[in-house]
Each structure stands twice: as C-alpha cells, then as structure tokens.
mmCIF file of C-alpha atoms and ligand atoms in Angstrom:
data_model
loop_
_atom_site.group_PDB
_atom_site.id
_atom_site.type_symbol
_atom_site.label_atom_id
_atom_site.label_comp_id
_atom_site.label_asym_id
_atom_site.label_seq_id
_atom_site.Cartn_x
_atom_site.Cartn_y
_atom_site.Cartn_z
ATOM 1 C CA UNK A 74 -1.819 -13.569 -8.123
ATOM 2 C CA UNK A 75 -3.094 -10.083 -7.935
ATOM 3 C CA UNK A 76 -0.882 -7.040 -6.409
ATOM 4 C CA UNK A 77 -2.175 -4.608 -4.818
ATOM 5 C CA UNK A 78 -0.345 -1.478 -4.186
ATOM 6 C CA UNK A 79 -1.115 1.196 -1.285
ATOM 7 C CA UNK A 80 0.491 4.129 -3.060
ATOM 8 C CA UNK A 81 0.487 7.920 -2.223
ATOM 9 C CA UNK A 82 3.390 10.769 -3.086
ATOM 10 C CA UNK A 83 2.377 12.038 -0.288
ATOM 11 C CA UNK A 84 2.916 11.030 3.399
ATOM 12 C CA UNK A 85 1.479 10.265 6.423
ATOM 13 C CA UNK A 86 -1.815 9.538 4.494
ATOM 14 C CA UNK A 87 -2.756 6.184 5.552
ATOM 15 C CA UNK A 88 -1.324 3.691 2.913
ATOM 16 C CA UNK A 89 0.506 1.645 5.735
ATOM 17 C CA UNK A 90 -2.638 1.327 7.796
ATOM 18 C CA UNK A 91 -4.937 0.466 4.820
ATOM 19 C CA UNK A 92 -1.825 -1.753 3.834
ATOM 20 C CA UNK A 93 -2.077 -3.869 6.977
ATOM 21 C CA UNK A 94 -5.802 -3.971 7.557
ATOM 22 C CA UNK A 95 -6.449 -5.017 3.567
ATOM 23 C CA UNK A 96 -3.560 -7.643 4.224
ATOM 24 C CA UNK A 97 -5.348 -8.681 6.938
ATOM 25 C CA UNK A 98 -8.920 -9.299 5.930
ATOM 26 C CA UNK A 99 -7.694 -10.476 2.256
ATOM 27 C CA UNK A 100 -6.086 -13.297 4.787
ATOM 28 C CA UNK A 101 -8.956 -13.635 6.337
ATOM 29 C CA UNK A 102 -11.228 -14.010 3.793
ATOM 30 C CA UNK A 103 -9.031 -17.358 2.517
ATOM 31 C CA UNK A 104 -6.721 -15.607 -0.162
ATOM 32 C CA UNK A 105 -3.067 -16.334 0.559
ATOM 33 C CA UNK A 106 -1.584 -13.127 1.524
ATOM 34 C CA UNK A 107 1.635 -11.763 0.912
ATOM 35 C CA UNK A 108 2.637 -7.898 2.637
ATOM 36 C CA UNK A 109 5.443 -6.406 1.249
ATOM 37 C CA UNK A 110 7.171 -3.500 3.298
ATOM 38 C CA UNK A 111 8.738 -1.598 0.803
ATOM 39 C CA UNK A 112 9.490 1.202 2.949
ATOM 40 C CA UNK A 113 12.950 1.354 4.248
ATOM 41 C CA UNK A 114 11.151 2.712 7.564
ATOM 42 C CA UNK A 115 9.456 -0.159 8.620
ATOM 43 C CA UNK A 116 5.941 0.619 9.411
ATOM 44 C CA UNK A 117 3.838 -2.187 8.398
ATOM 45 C CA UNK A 118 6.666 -4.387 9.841
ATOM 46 C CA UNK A 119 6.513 -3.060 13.428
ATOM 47 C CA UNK A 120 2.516 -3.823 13.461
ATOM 48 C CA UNK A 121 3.599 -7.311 12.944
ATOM 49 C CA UNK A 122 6.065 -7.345 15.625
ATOM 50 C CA UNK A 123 8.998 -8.273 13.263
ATOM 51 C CA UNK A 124 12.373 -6.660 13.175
ATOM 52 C CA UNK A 125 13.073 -5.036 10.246
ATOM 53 C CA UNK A 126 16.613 -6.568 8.755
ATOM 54 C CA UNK A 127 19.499 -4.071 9.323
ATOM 55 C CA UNK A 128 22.319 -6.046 7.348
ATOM 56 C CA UNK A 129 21.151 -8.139 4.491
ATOM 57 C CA UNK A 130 21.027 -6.541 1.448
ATOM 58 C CA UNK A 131 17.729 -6.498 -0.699
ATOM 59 C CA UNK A 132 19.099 -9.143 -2.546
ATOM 60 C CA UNK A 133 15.257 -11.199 -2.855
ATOM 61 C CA UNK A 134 13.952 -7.559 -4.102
ATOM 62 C CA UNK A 135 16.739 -6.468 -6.760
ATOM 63 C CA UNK A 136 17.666 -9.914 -8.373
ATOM 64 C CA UNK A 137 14.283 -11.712 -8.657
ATOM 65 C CA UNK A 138 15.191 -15.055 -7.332
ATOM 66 C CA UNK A 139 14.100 -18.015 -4.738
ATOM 67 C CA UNK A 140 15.989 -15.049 -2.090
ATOM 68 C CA UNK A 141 13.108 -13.138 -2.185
ATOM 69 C CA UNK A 142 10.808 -15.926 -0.549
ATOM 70 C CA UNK A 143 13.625 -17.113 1.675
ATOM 71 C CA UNK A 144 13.102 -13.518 3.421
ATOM 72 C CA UNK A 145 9.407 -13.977 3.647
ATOM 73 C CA UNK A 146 8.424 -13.950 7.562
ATOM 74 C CA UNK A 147 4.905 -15.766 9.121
ATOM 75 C CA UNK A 148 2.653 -13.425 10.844
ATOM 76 C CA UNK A 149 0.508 -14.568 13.510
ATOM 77 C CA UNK A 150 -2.480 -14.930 11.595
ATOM 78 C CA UNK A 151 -3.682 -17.483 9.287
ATOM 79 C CA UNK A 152 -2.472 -17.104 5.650
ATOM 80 C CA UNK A 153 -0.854 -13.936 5.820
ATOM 81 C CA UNK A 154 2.648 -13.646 5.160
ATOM 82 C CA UNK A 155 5.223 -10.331 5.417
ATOM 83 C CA UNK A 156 8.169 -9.736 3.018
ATOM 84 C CA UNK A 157 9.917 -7.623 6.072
ATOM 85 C CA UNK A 158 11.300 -3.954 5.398
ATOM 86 C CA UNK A 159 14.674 -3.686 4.897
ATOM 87 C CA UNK A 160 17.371 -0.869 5.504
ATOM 88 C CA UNK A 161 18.586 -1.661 1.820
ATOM 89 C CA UNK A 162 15.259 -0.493 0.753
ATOM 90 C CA UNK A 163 16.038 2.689 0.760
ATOM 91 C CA UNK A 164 18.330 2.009 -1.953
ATOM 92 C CA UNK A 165 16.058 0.346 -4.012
ATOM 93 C CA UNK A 166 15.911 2.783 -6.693
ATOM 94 C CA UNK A 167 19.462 3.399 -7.071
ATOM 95 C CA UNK A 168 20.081 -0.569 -7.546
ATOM 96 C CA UNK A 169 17.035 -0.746 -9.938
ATOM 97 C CA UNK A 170 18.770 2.098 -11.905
ATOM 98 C CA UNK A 171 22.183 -0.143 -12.639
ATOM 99 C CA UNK A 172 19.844 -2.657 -14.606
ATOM 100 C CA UNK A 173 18.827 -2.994 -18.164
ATOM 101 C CA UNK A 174 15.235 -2.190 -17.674
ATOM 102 C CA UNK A 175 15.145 -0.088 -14.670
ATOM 103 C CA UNK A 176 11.654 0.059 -14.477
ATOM 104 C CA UNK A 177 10.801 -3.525 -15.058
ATOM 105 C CA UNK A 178 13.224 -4.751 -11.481
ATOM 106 C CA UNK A 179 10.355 -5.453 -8.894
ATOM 107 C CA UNK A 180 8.201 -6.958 -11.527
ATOM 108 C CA UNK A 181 10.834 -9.324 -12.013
ATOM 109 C CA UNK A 182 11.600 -9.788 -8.518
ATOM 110 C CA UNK A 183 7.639 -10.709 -7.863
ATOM 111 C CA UNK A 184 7.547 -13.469 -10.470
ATOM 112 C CA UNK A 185 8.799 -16.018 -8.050
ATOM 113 C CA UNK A 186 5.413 -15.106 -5.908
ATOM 114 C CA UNK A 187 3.345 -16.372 -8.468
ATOM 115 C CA UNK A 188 2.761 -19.941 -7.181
ATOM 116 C CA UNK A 189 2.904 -18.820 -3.664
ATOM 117 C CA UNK A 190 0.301 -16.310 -3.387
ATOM 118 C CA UNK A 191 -3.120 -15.142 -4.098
ATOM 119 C CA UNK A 192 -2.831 -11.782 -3.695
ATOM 120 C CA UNK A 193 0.125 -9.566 -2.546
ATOM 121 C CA UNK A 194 -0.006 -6.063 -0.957
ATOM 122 C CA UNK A 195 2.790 -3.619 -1.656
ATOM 123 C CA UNK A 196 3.191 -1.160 1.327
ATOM 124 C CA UNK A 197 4.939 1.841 -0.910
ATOM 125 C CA UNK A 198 7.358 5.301 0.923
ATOM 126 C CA UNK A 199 5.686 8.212 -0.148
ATOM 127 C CA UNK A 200 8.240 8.955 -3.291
ATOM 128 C CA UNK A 201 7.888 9.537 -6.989
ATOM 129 C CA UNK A 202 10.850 7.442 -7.704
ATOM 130 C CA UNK A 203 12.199 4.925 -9.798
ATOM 131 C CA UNK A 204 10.947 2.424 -7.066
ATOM 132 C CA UNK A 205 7.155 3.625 -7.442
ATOM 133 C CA UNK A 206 8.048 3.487 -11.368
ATOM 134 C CA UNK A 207 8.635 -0.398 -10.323
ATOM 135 C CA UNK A 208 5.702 -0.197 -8.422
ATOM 136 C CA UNK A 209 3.366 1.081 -11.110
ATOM 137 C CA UNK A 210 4.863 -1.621 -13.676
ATOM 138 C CA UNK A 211 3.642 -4.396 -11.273
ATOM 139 C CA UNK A 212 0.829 -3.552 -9.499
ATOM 140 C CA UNK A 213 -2.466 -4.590 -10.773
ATOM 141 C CA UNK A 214 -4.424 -2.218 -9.039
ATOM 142 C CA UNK A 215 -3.011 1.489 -7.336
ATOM 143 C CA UNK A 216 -5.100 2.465 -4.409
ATOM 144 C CA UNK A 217 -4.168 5.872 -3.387
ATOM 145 C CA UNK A 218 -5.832 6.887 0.067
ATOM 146 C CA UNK A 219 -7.056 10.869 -0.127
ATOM 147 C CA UNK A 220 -6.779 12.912 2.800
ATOM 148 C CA UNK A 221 -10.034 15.482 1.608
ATOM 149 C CA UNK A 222 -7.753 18.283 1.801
ATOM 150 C CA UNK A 223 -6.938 20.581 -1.323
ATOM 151 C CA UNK A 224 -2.809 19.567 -1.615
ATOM 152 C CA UNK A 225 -4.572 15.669 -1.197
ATOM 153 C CA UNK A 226 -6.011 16.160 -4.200
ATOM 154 C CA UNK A 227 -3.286 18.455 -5.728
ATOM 155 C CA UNK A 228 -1.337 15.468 -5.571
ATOM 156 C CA UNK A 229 -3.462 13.091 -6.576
ATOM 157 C CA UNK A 230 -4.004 15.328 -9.856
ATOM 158 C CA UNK A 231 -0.162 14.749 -10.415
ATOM 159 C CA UNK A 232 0.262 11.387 -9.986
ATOM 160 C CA UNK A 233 -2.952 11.143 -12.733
ATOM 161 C CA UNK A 234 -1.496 13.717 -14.787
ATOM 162 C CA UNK A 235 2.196 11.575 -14.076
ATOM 163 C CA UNK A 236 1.052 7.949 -15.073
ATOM 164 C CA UNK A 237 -0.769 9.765 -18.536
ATOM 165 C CA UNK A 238 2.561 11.070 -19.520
ATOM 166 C CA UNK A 239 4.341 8.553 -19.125
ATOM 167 C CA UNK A 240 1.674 6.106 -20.367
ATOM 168 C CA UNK A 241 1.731 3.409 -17.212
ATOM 169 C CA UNK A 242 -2.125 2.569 -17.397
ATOM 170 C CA UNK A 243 -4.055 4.814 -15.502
ATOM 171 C CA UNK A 244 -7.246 2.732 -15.256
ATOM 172 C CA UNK A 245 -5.826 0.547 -12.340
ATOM 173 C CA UNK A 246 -5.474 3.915 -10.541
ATOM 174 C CA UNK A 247 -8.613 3.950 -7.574
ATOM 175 C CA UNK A 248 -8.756 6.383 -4.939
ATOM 176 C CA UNK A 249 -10.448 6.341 -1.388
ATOM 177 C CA UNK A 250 -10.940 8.564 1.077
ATOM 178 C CA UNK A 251 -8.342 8.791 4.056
ATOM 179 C CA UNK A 252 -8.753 10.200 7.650
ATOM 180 C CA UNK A 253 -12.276 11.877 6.299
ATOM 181 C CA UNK A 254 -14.204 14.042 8.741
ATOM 182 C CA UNK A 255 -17.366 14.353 7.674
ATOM 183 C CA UNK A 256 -17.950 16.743 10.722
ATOM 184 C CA UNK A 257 -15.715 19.193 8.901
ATOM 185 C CA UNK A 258 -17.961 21.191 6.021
ATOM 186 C CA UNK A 259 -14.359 21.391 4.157
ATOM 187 C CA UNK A 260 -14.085 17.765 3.955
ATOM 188 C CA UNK A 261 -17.587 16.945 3.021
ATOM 189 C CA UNK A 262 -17.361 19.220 0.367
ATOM 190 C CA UNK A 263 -14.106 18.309 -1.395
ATOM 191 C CA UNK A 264 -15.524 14.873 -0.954
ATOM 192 C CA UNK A 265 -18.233 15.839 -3.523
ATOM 193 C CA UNK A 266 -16.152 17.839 -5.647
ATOM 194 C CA UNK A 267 -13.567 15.235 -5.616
ATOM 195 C CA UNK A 268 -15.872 12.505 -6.952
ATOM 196 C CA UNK A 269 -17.435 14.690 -9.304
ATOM 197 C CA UNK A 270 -14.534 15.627 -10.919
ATOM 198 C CA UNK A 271 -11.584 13.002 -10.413
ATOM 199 C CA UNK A 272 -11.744 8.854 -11.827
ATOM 200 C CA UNK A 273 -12.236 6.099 -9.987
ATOM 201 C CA UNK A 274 -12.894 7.209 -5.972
ATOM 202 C CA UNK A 275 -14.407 4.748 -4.674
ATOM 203 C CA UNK A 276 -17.755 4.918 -2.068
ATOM 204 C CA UNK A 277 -15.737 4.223 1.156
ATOM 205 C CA UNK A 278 -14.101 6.434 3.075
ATOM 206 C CA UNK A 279 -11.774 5.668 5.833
ATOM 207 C CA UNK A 280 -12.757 8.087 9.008
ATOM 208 C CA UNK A 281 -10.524 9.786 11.401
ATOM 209 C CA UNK A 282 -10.701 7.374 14.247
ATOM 210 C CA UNK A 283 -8.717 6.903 17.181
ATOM 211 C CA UNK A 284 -8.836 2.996 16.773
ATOM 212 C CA UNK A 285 -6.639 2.996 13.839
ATOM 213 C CA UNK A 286 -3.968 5.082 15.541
ATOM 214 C CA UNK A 287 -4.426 2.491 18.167
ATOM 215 C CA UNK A 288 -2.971 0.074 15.971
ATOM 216 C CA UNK A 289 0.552 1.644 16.625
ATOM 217 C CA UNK A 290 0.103 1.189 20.193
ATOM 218 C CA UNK A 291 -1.812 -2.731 19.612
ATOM 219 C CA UNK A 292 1.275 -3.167 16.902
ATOM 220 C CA UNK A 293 -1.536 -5.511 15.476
ATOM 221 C CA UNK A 294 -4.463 -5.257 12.154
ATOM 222 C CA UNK A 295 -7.460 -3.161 13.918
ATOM 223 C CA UNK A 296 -8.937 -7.043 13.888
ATOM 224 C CA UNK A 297 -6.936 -8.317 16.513
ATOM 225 C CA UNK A 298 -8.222 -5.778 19.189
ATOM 226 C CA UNK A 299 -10.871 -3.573 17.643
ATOM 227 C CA UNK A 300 -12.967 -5.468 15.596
ATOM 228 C CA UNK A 301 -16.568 -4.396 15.876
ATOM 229 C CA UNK A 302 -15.619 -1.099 15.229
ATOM 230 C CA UNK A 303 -16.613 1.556 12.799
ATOM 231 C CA UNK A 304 -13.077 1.822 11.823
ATOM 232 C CA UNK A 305 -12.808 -2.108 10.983
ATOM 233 C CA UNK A 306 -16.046 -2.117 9.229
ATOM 234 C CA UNK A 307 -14.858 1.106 6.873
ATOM 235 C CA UNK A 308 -11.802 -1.467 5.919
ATOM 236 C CA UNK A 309 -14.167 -4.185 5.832
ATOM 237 C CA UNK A 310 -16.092 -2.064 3.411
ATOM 238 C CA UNK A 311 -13.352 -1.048 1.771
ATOM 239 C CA UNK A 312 -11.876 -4.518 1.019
ATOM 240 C CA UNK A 313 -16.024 -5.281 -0.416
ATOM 241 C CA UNK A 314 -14.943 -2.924 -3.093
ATOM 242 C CA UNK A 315 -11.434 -3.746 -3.783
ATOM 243 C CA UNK A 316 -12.470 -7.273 -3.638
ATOM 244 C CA UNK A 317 -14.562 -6.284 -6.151
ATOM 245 C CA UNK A 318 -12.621 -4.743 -8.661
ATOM 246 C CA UNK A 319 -9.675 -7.683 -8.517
ATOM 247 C CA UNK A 320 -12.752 -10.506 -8.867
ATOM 248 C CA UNK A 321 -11.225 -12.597 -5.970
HETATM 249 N N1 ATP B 638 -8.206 6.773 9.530
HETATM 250 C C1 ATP B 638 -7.322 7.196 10.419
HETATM 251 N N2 ATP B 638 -7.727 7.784 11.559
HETATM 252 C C2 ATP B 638 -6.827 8.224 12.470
HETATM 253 N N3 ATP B 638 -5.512 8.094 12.349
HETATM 254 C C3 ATP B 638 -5.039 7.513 11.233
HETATM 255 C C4 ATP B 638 -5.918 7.028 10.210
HETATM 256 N N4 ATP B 638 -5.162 6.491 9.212
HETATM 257 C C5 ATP B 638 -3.876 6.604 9.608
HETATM 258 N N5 ATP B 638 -3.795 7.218 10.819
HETATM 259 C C6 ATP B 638 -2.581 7.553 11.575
HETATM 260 O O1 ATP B 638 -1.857 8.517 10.840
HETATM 261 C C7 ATP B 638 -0.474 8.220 10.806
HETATM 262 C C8 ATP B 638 -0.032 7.978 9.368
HETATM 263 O O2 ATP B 638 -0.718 6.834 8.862
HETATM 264 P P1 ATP B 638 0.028 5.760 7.964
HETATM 265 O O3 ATP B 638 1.334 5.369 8.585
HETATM 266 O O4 ATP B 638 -0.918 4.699 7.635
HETATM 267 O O5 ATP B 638 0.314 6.687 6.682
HETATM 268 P P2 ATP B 638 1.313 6.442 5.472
HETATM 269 O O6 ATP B 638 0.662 7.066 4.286
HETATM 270 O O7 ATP B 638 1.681 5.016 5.372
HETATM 271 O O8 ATP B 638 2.590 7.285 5.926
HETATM 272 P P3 ATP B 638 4.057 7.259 5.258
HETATM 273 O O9 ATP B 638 3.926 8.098 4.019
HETATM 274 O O10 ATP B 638 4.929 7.889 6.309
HETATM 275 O O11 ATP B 638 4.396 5.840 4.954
HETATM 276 C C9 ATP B 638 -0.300 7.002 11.704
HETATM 277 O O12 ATP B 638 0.047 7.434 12.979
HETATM 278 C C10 ATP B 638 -1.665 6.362 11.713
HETATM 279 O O13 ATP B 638 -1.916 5.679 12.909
HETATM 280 MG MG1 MG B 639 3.570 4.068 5.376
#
C-alpha cells in the first residue's frame, strides 16, 4: 500500500481537486483505491455525491481498528473507494493529542488498510497541525500543489524549512504546479525560478481551467464529463509522474 498525501498549508490551492482526479485515474489504472477526506469540510466527499457523517465520531480514524473500514463508502467507479469526511474531523488533532504518541495516531489508524488497498490518497485541510504531523508520519509521498505566486512559494519554503526541523523526511516532499497561467509573465517566471531553486517540482503543471471548477458543478472526477480535455490530460500527466515515483 502506498499513501499518497495532497498536502498544502495553504488553501484553496487545489489539493482536493488533484485529490479526486489522482484517486480517480490511480482507480482506473487497476490499483485499488482508497480516498480519504480528512477535511472536516467535506470537499472531496461532495464530488462523490456522499453525505458527509454529522454524528459518528471519528472513531475508525482515532483508534485504528476494523471501524475505520466499516466507514469506508463505494464510489461509482470501479475500484475506488472513499473514507467519507466527518464533522469529528475537525477534532482530529485534539483527540490525537490525548494519546501516547500523538504523532504516530493516523499511522496507526491506516494499518488496517494494508490488505485492502493499493494505494490510498489522503485529502488534507490546509493546517500545520498535529493532524498534518499525522499526516507527514504516514504518507509515503507529500505532493504539495504550487499556486506560482510569491506567498505559494513562501509557504512552500516553510513547510521545507518545517519537515527539516523537525526531521520528518523531506525527500518524499514533491511539488507541482497549481492553477498555472502560463499567459501571465509572473507565473512563467516564478515557474523557472521555482524549479531552479526549490527540490523536487515536478514537470507538470496543472493549468487554470474552467473544466476543473466544473467538477463542483459535475460533483464528479473531470473523467466522468470532461475527459479529452487539457485539464484531464495535465492530471493524466501528472499521475505518469507520481506513478512514477511510487513504482506502481
Ligand atoms: N486548475 C484549476 N483551474 C481552475 N480552478 C481550479 C483549479 N484547481 C482548483 N480549482 C478551483 O479552485 C477552488 C479550490 O480548489 P480545491 O478545493 O481543489 O483547493 P484546496 O487546496 O483543496 O482547498 P482547501 O484548502 O479549501 O481544501 C475550487 O473551486 C476548484 O474548483
Ligand atoms: Mg480541499
């Protein structure tokens, strides 16, 4: 099983939408597929059409037991599965924090996954929390979407400068590209600069396109209704790499 987490600590940068379409094609492509909504909000749940739970606690996600699967929803498509958002979720961090090894929680909580899945997507809230602590103790492989803005990169700088000190292993860290214009001089340019000078950014970059907003509208993967697209080819691509890098 390989985990895959769309992580950013910043928001509104296109982790839920990479989330979902890297779900989707790792799916498609014949891996079992497991997408976990680990934001209390919902997002990647509503493109599936699922209500979020309002009432159960995040009892799968805290304890680490047979709970966890029990809460695991079909999608409509082949060989993808969706660990739902919960409300709880947004307590996550505070419940991890009552533990013995605070940081360890949702790695724990995954094991049961192991026999179930080939790969699993974490769909991360834009925090710097204990929860993304969790998140950078199990995830093989952080994939941070970059807006090519200055603050984008700011942040990104952080979270580097964040996983160093604090000695999670910042190898698995690989950026892309997010909501790129390459129309915009600005955002060609920190493009280059941004590759030249930061690890790991990978070739593709995801462009501003309509279709992928469209996917709130769809509630659906850009697949299911836009899939000879440039947008679905730039997550096609982008799965080609991350495919890559996990050897699946
Ligand atoms: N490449 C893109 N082109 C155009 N719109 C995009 C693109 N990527 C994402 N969006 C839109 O931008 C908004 C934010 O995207 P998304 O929800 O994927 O970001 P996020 O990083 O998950 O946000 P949050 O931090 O709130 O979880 C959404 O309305 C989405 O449809
Ligand atoms: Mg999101």
């Amino acid at each position: 099983m390989t985990t895959i987490a769309l992580y950013s600590n910043k928001g509104g940068v296109g982790k839920t939408a990479a989330a979902v379409n890297l779900a989707y094609l790792a799916a498609a492509g014949g891996a079992s597929t497991l997408l976990c909504d680990l934001d209390a909000q919902g997002s990647s749940t509503y493109y599936f059409r699922v209500q979020p739970g309002i009432k159960r606690k995040a009892r799968g996600l805290v304890k680490g037991n047979r709970e966890l699967l029990d809460s695991v929803k079909a999608t409509d498509y082949a060989g993808l599965d969706l660990l739902p958002a919960d409300f709880s979720h947004r307590r996550l961090d505070l419940e991890y924090a009552e533990r013995k090894k605070p940081t360890a929680q949702l790695a724990k909580a995954l094991e049961p996954l192991q026999s179930e899945y080939d790969v699993v997507v974490l769909d991360c809230p834009p925090t710097i929390n204990l929860l993304a602590e969790n998140v950078f103790m199990s995830a093989d492989v952080l994939l941070t979407p970059l807006i090519p803005t200055s603050l984008s990169l700011l942040a990104h700088r952080q979270l580097l400068a964040f996983l160093g000190e604090h000695d999670y292993r910042r190898a698995r860290v690989y950026a892309f590209f997010s909501m790129a214009d390459v129309r915009k001089r600005l955002h060609r340019d920190l493009m280059i600069d941004a590759r030249a000078s930061l690890p790991n950014v990978l070739q593709t970059a995801i462009p501003y396109l309509a279709a992928v907003e469209q996917m709130g509208v769809h509630r659906a993967p850009i697949y299911a209704f836009a899939a000879n697209t440039p947008a679905a080819t730039a997550y096609r691509d982008l799965w080609a790499e991350v495919r890559a890098l996990i050897k699946l």
